[in-house]
Short mmCIF file of C-alpha atoms in Angstrom, two decimals:
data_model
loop_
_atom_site.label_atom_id
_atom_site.label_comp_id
_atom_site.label_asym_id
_atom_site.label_seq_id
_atom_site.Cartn_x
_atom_site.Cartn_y
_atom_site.Cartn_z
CA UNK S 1 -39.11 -32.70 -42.75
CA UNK S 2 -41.34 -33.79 -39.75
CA UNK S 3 -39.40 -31.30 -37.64
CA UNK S 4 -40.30 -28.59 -40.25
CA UNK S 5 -43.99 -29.65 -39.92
CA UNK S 6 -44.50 -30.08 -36.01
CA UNK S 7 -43.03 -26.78 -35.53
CA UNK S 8 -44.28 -23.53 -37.14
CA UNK S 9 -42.26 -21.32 -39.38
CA UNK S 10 -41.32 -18.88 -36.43
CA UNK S 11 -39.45 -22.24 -34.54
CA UNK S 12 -37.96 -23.70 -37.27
CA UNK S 13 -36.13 -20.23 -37.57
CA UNK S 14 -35.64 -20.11 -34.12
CA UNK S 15 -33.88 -23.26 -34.17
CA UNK S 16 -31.71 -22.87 -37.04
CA UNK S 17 -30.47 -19.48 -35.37
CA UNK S 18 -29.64 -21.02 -32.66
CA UNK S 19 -27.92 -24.15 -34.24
CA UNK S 20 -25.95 -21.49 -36.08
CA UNK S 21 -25.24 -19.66 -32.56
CA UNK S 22 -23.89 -23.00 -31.07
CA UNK S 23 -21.65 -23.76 -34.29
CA UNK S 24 -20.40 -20.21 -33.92
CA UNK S 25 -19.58 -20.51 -29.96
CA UNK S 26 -17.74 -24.04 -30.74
CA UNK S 27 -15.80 -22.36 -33.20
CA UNK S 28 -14.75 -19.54 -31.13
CA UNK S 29 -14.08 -22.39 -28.25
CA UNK S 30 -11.85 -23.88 -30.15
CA UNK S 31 -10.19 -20.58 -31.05
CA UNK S 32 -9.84 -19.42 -27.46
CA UNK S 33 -8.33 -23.06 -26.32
CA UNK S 34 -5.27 -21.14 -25.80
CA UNK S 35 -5.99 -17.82 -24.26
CA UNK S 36 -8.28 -20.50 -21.82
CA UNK S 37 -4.88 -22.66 -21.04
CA UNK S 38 -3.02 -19.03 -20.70
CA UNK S 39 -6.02 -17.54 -18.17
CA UNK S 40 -5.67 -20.68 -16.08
CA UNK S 41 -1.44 -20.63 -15.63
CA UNK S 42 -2.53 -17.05 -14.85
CA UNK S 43 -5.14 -17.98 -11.90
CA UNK S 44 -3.78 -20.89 -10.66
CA UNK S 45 -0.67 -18.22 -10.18
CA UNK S 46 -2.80 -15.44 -8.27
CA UNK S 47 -3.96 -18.49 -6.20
CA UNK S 48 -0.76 -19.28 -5.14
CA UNK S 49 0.10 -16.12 -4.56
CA UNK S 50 -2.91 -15.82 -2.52
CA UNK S 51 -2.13 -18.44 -0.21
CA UNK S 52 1.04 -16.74 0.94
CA UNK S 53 -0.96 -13.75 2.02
CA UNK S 54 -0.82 -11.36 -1.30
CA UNK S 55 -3.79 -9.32 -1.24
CA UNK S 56 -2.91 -7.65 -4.40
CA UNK S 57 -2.96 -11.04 -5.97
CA UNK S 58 -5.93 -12.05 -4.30
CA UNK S 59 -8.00 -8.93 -5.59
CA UNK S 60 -7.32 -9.58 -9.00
CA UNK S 61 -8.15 -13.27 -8.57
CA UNK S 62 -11.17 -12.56 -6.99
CA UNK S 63 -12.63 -10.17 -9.70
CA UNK S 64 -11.52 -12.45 -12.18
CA UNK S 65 -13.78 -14.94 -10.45
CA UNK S 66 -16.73 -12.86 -10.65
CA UNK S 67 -17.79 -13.68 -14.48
CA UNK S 68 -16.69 -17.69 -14.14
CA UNK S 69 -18.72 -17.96 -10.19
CA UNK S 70 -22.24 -16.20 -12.37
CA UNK S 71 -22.11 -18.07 -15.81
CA UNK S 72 -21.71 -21.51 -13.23
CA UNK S 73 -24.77 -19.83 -12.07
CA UNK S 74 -27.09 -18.81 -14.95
CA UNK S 75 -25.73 -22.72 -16.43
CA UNK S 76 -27.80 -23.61 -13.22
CA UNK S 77 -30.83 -22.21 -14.28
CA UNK S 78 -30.46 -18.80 -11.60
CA UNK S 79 -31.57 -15.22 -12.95
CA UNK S 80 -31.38 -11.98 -12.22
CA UNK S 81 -30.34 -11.28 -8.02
CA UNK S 82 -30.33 -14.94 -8.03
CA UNK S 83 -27.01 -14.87 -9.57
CA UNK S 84 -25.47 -11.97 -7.65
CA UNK S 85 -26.13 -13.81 -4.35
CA UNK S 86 -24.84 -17.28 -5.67
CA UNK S 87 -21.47 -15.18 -6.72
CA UNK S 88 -21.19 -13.85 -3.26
CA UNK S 89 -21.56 -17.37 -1.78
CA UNK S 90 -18.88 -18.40 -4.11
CA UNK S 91 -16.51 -15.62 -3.54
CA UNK S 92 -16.96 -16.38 0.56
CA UNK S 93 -16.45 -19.93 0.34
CA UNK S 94 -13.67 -19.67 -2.16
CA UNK S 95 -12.13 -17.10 0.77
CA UNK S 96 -13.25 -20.30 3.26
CA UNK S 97 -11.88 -22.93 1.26
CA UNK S 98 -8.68 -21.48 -0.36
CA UNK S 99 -6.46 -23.99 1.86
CA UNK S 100 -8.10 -26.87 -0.10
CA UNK S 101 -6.29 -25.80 -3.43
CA UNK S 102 -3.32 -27.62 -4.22
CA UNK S 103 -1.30 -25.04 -6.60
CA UNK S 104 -0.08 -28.41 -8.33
CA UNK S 105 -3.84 -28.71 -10.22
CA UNK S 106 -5.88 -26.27 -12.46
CA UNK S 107 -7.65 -23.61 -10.85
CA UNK S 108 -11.00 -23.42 -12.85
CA UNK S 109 -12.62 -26.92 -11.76
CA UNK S 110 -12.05 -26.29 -8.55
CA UNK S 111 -13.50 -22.49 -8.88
CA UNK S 112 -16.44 -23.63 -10.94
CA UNK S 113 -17.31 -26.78 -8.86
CA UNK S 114 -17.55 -24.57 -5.52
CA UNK S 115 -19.64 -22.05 -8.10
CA UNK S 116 -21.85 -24.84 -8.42
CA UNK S 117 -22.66 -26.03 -5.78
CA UNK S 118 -23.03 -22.70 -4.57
CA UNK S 119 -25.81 -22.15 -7.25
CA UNK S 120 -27.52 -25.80 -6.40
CA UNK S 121 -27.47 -24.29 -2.66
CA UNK S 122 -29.04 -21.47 -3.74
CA UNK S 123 -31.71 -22.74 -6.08
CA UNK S 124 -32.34 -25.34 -2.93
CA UNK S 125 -33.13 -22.54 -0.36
CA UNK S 126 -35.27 -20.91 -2.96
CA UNK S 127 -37.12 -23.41 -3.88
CA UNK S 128 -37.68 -24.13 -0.11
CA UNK S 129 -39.74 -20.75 0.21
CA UNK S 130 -43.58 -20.82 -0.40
CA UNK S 131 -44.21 -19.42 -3.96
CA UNK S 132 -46.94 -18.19 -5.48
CA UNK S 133 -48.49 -21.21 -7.64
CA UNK S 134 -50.81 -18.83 -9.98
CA UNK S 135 -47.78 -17.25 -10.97
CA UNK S 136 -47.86 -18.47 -14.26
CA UNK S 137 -51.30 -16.95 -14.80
CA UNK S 138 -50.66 -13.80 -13.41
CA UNK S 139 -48.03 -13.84 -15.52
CA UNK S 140 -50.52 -14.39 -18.95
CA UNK S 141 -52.23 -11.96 -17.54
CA UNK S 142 -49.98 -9.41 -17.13
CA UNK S 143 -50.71 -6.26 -19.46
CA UNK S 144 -47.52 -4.31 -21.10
CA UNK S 145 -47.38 -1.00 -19.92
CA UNK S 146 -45.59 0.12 -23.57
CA UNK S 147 -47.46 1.02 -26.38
CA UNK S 148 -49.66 -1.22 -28.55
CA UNK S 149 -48.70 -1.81 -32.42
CA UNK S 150 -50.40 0.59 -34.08
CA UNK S 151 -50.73 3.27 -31.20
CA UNK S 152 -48.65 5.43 -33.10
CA UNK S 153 -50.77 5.49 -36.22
CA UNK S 154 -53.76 6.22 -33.84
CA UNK S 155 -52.35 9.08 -32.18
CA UNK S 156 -51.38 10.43 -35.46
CA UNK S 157 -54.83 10.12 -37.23
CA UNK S 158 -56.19 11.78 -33.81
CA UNK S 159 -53.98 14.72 -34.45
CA UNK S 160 -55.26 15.10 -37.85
CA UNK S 161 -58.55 14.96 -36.96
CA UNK S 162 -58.32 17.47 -34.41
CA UNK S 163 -56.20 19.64 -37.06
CA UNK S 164 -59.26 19.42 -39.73
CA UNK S 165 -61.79 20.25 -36.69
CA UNK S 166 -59.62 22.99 -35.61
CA UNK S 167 -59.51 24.70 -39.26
CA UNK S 168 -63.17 24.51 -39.68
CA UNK S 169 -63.66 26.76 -36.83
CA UNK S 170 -64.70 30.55 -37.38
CA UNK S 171 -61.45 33.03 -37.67
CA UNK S 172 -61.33 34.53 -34.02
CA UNK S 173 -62.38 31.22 -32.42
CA UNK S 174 -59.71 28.97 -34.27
CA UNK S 175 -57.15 31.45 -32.84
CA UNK S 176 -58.48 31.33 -29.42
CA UNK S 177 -57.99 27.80 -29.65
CA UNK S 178 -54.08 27.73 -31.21
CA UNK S 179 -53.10 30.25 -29.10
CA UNK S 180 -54.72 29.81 -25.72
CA UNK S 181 -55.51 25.81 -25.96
CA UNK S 182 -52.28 24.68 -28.32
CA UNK S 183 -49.50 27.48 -27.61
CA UNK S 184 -50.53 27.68 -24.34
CA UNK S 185 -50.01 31.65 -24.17
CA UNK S 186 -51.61 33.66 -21.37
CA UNK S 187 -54.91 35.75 -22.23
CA UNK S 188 -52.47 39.12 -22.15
CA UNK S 189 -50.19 37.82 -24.80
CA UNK S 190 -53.08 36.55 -26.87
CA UNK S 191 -55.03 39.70 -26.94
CA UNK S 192 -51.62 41.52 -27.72
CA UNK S 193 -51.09 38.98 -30.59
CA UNK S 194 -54.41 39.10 -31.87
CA UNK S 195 -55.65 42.90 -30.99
CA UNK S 196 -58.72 41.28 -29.13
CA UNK S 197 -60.31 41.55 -26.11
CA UNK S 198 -59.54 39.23 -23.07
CA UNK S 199 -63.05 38.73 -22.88
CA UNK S 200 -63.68 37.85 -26.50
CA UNK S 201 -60.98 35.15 -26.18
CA UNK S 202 -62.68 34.10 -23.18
CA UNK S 203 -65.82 33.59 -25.30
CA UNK S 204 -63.85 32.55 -27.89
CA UNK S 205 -62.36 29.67 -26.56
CA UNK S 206 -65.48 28.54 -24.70
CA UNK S 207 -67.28 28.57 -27.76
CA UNK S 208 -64.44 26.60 -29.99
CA UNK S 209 -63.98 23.96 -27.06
CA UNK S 210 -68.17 23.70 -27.41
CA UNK S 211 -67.99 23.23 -31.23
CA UNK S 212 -64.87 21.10 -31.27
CA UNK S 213 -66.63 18.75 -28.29
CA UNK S 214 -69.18 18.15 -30.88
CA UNK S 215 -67.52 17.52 -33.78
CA UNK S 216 -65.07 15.80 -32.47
CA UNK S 217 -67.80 13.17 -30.56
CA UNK S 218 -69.30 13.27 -34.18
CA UNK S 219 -66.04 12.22 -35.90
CA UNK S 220 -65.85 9.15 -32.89
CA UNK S 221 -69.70 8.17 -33.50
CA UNK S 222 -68.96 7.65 -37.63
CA UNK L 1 -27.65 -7.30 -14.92
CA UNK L 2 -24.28 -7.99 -12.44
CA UNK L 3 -24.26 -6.25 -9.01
CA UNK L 4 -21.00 -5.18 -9.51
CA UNK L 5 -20.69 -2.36 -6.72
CA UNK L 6 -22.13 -5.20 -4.27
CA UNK L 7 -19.16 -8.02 -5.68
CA UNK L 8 -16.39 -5.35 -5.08
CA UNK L 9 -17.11 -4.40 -2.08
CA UNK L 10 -16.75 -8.26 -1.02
CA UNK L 11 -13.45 -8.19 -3.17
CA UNK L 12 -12.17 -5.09 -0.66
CA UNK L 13 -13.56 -6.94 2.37
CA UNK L 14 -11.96 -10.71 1.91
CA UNK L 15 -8.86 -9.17 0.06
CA UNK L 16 -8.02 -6.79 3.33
CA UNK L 17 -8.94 -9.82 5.79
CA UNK L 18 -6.11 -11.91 3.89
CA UNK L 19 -4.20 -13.94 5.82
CA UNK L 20 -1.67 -16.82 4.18
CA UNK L 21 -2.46 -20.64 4.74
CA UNK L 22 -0.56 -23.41 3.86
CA UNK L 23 -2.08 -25.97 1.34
CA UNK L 24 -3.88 -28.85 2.69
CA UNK L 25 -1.70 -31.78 2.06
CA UNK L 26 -2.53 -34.08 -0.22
CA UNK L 27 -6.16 -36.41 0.40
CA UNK L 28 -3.92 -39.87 0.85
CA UNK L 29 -1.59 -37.93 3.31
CA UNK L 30 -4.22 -36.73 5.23
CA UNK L 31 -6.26 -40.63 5.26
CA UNK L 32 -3.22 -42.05 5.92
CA UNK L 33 -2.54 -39.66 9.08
CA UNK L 34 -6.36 -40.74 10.22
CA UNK L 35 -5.72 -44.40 9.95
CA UNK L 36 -2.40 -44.19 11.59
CA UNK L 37 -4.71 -42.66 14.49
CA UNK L 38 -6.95 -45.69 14.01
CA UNK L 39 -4.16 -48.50 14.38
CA UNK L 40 -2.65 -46.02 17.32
CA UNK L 41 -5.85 -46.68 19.02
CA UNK L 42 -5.73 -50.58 18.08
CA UNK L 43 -2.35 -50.70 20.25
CA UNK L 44 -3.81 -49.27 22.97
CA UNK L 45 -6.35 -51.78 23.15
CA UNK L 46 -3.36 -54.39 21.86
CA UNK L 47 -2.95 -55.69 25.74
CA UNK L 48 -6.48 -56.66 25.49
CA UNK L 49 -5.96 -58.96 22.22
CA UNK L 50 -5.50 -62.54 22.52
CA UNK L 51 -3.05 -63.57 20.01
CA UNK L 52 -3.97 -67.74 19.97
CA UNK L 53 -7.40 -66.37 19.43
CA UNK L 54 -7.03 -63.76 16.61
CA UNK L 55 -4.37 -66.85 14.59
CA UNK L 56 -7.14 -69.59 15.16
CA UNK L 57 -10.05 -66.70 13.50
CA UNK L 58 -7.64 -65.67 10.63
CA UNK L 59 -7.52 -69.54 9.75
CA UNK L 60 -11.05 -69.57 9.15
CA UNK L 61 -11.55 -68.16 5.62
CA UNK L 62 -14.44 -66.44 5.98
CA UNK L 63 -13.48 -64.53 8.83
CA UNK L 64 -9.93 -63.92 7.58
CA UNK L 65 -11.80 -62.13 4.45
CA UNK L 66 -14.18 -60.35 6.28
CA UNK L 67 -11.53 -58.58 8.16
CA UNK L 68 -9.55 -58.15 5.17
CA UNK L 69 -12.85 -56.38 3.84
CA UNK L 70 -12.98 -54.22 6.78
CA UNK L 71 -9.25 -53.35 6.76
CA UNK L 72 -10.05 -52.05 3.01
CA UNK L 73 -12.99 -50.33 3.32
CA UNK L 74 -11.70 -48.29 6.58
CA UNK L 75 -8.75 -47.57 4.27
CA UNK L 76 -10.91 -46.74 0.74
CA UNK L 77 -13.79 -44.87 2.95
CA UNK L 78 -11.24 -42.70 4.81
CA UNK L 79 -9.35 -41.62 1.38
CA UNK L 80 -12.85 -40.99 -0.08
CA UNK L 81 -14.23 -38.81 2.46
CA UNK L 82 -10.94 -37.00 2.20
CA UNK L 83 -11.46 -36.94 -2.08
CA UNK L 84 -14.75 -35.70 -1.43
CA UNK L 85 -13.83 -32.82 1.13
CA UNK L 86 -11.39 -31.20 -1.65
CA UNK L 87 -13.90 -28.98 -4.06
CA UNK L 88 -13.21 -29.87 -7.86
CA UNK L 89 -12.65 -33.60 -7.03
CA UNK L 90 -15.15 -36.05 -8.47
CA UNK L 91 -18.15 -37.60 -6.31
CA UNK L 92 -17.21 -40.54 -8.23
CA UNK L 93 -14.92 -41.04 -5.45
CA UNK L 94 -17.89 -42.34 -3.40
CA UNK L 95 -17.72 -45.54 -4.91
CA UNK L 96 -14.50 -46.63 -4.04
CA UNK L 97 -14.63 -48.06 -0.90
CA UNK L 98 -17.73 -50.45 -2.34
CA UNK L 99 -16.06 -53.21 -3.59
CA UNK L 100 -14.39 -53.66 -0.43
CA UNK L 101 -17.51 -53.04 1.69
CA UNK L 102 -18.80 -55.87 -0.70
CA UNK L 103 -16.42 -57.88 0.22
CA UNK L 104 -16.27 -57.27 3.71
CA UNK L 105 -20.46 -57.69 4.27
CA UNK L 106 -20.05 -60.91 2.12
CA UNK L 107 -17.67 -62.58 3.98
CA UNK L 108 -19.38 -61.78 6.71
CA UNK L 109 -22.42 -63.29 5.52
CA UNK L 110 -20.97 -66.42 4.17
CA UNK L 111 -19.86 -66.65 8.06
CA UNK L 112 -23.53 -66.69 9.19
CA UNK L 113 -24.39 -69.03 6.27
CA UNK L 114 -21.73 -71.55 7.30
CA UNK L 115 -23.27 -71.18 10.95
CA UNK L 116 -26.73 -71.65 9.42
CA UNK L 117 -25.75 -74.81 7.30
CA UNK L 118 -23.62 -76.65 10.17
CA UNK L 119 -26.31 -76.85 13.02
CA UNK L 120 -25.20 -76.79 16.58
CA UNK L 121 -22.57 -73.58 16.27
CA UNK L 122 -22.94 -71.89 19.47
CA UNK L 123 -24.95 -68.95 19.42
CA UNK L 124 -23.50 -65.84 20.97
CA UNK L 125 -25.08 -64.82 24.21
CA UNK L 126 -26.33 -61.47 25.64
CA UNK L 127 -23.92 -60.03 27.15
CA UNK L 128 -21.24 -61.21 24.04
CA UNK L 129 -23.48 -59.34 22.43
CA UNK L 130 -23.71 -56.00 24.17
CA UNK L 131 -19.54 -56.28 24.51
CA UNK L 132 -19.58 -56.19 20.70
CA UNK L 133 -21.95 -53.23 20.72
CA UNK L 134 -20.06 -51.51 23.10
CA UNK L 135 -16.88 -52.11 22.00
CA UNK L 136 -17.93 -50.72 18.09
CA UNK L 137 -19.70 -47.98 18.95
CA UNK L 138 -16.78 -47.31 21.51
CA UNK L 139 -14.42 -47.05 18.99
CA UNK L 140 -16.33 -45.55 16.24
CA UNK L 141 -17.12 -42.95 18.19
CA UNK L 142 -13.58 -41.18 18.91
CA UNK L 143 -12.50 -42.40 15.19
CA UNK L 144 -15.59 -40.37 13.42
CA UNK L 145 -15.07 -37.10 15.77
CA UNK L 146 -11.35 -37.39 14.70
CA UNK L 147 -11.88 -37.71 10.99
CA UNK L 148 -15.11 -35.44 10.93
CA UNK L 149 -12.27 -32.39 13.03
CA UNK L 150 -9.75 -33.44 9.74
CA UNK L 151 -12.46 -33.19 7.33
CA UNK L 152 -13.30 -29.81 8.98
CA UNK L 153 -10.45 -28.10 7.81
CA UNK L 154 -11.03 -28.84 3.86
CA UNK L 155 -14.71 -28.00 2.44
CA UNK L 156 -16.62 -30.53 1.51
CA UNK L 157 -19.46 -29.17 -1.02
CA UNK L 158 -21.53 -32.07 -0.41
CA UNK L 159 -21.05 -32.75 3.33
CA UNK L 160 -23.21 -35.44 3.57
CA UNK L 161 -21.87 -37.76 1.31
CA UNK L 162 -18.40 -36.87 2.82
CA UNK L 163 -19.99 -37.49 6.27
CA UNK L 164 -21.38 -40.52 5.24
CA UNK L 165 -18.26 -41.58 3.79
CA UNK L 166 -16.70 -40.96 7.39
CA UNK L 167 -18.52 -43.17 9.27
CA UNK L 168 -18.06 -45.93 6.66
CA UNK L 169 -14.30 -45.59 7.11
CA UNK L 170 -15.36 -45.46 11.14
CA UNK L 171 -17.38 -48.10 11.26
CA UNK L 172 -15.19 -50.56 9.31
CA UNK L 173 -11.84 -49.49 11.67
CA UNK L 174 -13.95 -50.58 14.42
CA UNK L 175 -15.30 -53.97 12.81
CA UNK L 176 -11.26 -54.56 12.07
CA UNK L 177 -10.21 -53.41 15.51
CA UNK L 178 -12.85 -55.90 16.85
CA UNK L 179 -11.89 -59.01 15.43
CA UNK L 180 -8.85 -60.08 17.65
CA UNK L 181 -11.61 -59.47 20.24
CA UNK L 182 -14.45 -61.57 18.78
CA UNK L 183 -15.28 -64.10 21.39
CA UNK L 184 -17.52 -66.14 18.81
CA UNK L 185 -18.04 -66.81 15.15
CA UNK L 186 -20.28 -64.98 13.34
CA UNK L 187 -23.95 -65.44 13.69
CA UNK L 188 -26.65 -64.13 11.94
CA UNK L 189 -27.75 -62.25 15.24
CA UNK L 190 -24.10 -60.78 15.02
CA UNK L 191 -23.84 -59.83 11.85
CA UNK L 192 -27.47 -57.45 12.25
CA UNK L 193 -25.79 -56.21 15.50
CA UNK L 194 -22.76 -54.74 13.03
CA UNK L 195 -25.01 -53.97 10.56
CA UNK L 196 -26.79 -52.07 12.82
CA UNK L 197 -24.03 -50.33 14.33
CA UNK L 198 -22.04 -49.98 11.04
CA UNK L 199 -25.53 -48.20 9.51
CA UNK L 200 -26.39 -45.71 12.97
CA UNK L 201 -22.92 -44.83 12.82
CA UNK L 202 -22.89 -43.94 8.72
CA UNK L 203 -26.26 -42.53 9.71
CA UNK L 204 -25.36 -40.58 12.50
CA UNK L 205 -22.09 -39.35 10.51
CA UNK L 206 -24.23 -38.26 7.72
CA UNK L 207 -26.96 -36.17 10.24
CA UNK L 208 -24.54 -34.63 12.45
CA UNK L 209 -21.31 -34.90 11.14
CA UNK L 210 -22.90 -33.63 7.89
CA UNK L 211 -24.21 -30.63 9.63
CA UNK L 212 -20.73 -29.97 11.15
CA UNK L 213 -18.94 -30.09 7.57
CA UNK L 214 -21.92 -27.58 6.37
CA UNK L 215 -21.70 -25.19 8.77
CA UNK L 216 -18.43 -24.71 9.05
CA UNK L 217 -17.66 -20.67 10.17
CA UNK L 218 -15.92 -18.75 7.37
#
């Protein structure tokens, strides 16, 4: 109940998603248990393998490596290139350190504790680097380059209103306008269209763009 | 997102610079080969020992337990720093060898405290005490350089602590190769001179030797 209250609607949603997310992942956990004990028989064999000099073996243990070495590393708290750099530390020093297995033990804690401390290393050396401390307001401040929520209902009431402006104009200057402005046609293809004259279009159009100027500003002033 | 162009072409590179090792034996083995290096080195200085002396030092309890302390913690620090080197061991193995180093400073102490409470125990002199020095940092020396080469050829993910565990095991083979050689009891001023030594060498272990561990070429 006091949970309910200290957080807002939004959070108490949040939360209960994400209980439900956990409760799914422990269930599928337990499920996998097996395919888990199968996957390590299966590396700790590739290992061994690898250690007598199969680089067939060795390839396939390495790229099954690749998901376990970055999940050690987003569980450390790395993101984005982060991660791809702590994997390649852990692939090398897997490559250094592949002596120190003893076939005789599981594989995965002794892939995913070299993982880690690969990612520690990492997040060290990083957090050794000067950083920008404003960060976090430049980050408030920063504007989204997509759309805003309604932008589409904006841009759609502008097109009407230019529709309705474009209507009221006089016959030979409304199709100046759709033709020359909208269509974009060439003068030539107008005045075969519309029988005119190039230089009536020419007025034409100057005088629509005139009259929609001002009751368009007129429209934006109400 | 993955870089997964970047991982494989480190999967080509490492799988096509293969070459087969043989497993690392076992962490025991390998502390067990170190000490036998340690007591090798004890028999070399073994013309050196005086045997009346060493029988009338073991008598005293004190002394006898503070050697006994040493003996264990060289033996507990070397298997730890070898625990430590292997990744996927615990760091709990740290803490083994502190019960005997407990045991081993304490008995130690209790020697200064009997010294302290009977007045008139001779006091060791200068030069006693710059043998001792010597003769500890002499020994802990080759015995660190030999275990820090060993612990070279695992890969210890938190070198320090391995280091550091190394010149435990260094410093306490040294204490126990010194005591057939102890011309004196212990004294307070003793005991800081192996603290002293026992802590520079740790410390030194845990700078440079930690360093060496870390940067180990791939």
């Amino acid at each position: 109940m006091t949970l309910t209250l200290a957080l807002g609607a939004a959070e108490t949603r949040s939360l209960v998603a994400g209980t439900r997310a956990a409760l799914q992942v422990a269930t599928v956990g337990r499920r996998i248990d097996g395919a888990g004990m199968a996957l390590e028989g299966e590396l700790a064999a590739l290992m061994a393998a690898a250690q007598g000099g199969d680089a067939a073996a060795y390839r396939a243990l390495l790229k099954a490596c690749l998901p376990v070495a970055a999940a050690a590393a987003r569980a450390q708290g790395l993101r984005g290139e982060a991660v791809d750099d702590a994997v390649q530390d852990t692939l090398m020093t897997v490559h250094r350190a592949r002596a120190t297995y003893d076939p005789a033990r599981p594989f995965l804690p002794w892939l995913r504790a070299i993982a880690r401390r690969r990612a520690i290393d990492r997040l060290r050396r990083d957090g050794r680097r000067p950083r920008e401390v404003h960060d976090p307001l430049a980050y408030e401040g920063e504007v989204d380059p997509g759309p805003l929520p309604g932008a589409g209902l904006d841009a759609r009431e502008r097109g009407a209103a230019l529709a309705r402006a474009v209507a009221a104009l006089p016959e030979g200057q409304r199709q100046a306008v759709e033709h020359l402005g909208l269509r974009e046609l060439s003068l030539d293809e107008t005045a075969r269209l519309t029988g005119r004259s190039k230089g009536a279009l020419k007025v034409n159009l100057h005088r629509a763009l005139k009259a929609l100027r001002a009751s368009l500003t007129r429209g934006e002033d109400r | 997102m993955s870089d997964l162009g970047r991982h494989d072409g480190l999967v080509e590179d490492l799988a096509s610079h293969l070459d087969p090792v043989r497993p690392l034996p076992a962490p025991g083995s390998r502390a067990a080969l170190w000490l036998a290096a340690a007591v090798l080195l004890g028999l070399a200085l073994a013309t050196r020992y005086s045997a009346a002396g060493l029988a009338v030092r073991m008598a005293v309890p004190d002394m006898a337990l503070a050697a006994l302390g040493a003996v264990l913690t060289a033996v507990s620090a070397a298997y730890a720093a070898f625990a430590t080197s292997v990744p996927g061991r615990s760091a709990a193995w740290a803490l083994l060898p502190l019960p005997a180093a407990a045991l081993w400073i304490g008995a130690s102490g209790l020697g200064c405290l009997r010294d302290w409470l009977v007045p008139g125990a001779p006091l060791a002199d200068a030069g006693e005490m710059r043998g001792c020095f010597g003769f500890l940092v002499g020994v802990s020396a080759p015995l660190s350089a030999i275990l820090v080469l060993m612990l070279r050829r695992a890969c210890p993910l938190r070198p320090n602590l391995t280091a550091a565990l190394a010149g435990l095991a260094a410093a306490a083979a040294a204490a126990a190769l010194l005591v057939p050689f102890h011309p004196h009891d212990t004294t307070v001023s003793d005991l800081v001179v192996h603290a002293g030594v026992v802590a520079g060498v740790i410390g030194l272990n845990a700078l440079a030797g930690g360093r060496v561990l870390a940067g180990r070429p791939g």
